[in-house]
Coordinates of C-alpha atoms and ligand atoms in Angstrom, one line a residue:
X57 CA 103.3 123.9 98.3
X58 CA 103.5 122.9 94.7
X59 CA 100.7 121.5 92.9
X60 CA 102.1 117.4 93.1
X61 CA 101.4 115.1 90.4
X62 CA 101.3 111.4 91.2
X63 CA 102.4 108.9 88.0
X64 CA 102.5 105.0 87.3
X65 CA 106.3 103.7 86.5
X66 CA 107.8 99.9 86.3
X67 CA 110.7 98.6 85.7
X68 CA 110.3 95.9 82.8
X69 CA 111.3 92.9 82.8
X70 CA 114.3 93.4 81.2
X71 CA 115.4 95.8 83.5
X72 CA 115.4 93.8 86.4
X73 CA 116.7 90.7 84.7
X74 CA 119.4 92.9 83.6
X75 CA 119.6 94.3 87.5
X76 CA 118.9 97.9 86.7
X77 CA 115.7 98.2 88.7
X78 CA 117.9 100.0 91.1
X79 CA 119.4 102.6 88.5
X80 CA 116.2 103.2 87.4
X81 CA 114.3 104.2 90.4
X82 CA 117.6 105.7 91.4
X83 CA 117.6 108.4 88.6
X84 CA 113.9 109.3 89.5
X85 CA 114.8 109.8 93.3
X86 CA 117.7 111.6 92.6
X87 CA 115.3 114.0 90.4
X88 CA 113.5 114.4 93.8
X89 CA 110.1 112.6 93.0
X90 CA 108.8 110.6 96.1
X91 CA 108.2 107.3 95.9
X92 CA 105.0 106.7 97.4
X93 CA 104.0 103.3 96.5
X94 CA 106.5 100.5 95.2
X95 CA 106.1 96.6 94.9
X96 CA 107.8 93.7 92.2
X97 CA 105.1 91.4 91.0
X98 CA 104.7 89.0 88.4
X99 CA 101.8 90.4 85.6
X100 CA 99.0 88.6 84.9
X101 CA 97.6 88.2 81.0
X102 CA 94.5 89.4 82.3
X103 CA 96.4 92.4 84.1
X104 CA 98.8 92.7 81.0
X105 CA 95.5 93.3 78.3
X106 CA 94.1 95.8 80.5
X107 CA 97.3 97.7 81.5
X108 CA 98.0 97.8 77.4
X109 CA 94.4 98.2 76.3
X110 CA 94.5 101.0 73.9
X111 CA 96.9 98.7 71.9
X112 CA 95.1 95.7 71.9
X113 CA 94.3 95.8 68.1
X114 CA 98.6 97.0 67.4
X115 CA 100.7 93.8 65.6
X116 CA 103.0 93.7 68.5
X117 CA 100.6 93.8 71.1
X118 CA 101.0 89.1 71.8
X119 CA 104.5 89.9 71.8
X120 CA 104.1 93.3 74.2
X121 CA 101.9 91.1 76.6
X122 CA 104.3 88.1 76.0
X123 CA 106.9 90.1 77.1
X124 CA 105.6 91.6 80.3
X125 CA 104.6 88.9 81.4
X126 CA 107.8 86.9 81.0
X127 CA 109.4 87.7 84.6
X128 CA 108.9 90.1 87.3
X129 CA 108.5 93.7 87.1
X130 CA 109.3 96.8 89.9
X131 CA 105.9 98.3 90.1
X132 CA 106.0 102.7 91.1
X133 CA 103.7 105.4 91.9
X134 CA 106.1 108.6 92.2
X135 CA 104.7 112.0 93.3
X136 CA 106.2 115.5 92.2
X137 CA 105.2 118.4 90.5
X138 CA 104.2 117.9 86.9
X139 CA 106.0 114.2 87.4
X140 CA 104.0 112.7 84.8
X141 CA 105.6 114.8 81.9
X142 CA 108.9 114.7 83.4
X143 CA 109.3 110.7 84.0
X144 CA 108.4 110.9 80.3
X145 CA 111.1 112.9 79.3
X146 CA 113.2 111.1 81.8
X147 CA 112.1 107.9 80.2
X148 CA 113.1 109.0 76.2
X149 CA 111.7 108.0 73.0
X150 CA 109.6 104.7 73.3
X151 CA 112.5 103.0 70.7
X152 CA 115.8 103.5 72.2
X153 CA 117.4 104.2 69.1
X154 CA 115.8 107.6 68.7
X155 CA 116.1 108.3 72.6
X156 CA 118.5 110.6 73.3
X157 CA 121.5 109.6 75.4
X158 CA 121.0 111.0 78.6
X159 CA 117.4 109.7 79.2
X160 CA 117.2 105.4 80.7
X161 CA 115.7 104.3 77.2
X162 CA 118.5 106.2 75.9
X163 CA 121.1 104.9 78.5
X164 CA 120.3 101.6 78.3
X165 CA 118.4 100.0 75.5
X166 CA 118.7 99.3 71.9
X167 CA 115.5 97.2 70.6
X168 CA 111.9 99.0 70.7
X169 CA 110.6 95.8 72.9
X170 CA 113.2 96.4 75.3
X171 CA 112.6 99.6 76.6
X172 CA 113.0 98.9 80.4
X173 CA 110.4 101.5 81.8
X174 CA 106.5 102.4 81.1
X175 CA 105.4 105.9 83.0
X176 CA 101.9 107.0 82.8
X177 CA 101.1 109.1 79.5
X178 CA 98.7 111.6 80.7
X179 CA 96.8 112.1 84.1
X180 CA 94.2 110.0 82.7
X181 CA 96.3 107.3 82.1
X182 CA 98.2 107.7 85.6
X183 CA 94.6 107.8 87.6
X184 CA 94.0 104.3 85.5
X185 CA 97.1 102.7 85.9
X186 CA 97.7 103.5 89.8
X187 CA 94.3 102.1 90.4
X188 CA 95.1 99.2 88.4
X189 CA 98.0 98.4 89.8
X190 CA 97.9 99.3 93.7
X191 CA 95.1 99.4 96.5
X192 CA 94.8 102.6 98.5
X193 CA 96.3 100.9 101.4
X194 CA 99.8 100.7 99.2
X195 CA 99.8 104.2 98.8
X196 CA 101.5 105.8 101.3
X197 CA 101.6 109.8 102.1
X198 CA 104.3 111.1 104.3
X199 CA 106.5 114.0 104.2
X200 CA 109.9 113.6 102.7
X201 CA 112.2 115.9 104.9
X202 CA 114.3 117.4 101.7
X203 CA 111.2 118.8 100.3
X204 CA 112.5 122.3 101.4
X205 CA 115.2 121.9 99.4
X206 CA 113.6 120.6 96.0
X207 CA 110.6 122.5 96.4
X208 CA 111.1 126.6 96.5
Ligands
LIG734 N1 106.0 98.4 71.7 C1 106.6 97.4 70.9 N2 106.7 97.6 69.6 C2 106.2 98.7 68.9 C3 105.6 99.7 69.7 C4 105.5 99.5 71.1 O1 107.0 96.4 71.4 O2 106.3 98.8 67.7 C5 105.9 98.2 73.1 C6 107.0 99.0 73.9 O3 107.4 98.1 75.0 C7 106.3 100.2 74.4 C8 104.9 99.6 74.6 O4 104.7 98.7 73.6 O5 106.9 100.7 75.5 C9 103.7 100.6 74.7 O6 103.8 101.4 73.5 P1 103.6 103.0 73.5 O7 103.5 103.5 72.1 O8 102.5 103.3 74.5 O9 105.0 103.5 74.1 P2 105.4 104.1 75.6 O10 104.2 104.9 76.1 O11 105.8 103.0 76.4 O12 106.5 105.0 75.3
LIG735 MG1 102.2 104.3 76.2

């Protein structure tokens, strides 16, 4: 058995307004990470400042929190080896212009404040924002019968 990873992913708001929230977790099961938790909410500003901490002091961080806030988001814990790294790279560049083509910021977006997806940056990060964002009892563990054939 692989050593799994488990990693916090949402859809933004502009992804599901724009009703990709479906592509989106689509191309991260199709990978062959297991979705082990998954809700849509509306974020808090309380949950938004704490979720986006570190950039509390940036110029766009109103307008970040603004913006996640605006409408509902597709909340994600996804499990798979070294799944933090790879959802990154899966993710692209934070500004979409300088993502490259094939990743969903790449795919998808244009504008730096439209990104569509956040995924946890490091395993400290992913420990924080699963905890943040979903109770133990949302967490669920079960074995996902293709994991013979993703998994050598
Ligand atoms: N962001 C923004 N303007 C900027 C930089 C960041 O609106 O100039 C937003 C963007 O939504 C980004 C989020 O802030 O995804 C968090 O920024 P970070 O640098 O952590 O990028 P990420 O980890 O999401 O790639
Ligand atoms: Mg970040």
């Amino acid at each position: 058995m692989p050593q799994m990873e488990r990693t916090f992913v949402m859809v933004k708001p502009d992804g599901v307004q724009r009703q990709l929230a479906g592509k989106i977790i689509g191309a991260f099961e199709r990978r062959g990470l297991k979705i082990v938790g998954l809700k849509l909410l509306r974020i808090t500003p309380e949950l938004a400042g704490r979720h986006y901490a570190e950039h509390r002091d940036k110029p766009f961080f109103q307008g970040l929190v603004d913006f996640i806030t605006s409408g509902p988001v597709v909340a994600m814990v996804l499990e798979g080896k070294d799944c933090i790294a790879m959802v990154r790279e899966m993710m692209g560049a934070t500004d979409p212009q300088k993502a490259a083509p094939a990743t969903i910021r790449g795919r998808y977006g244009i504008d730096i404040g439209r990104n569509l997806v956040h995924g946890s940056d490091s395993p400290a990060s992913a420990g924080r924002e699963i905890a943040l964002f979903f109770g133990n009892e949302e967490l669920l563990d079960y074995d996902l019968g293709i994991h013979k054939w993703i998994y050598e």
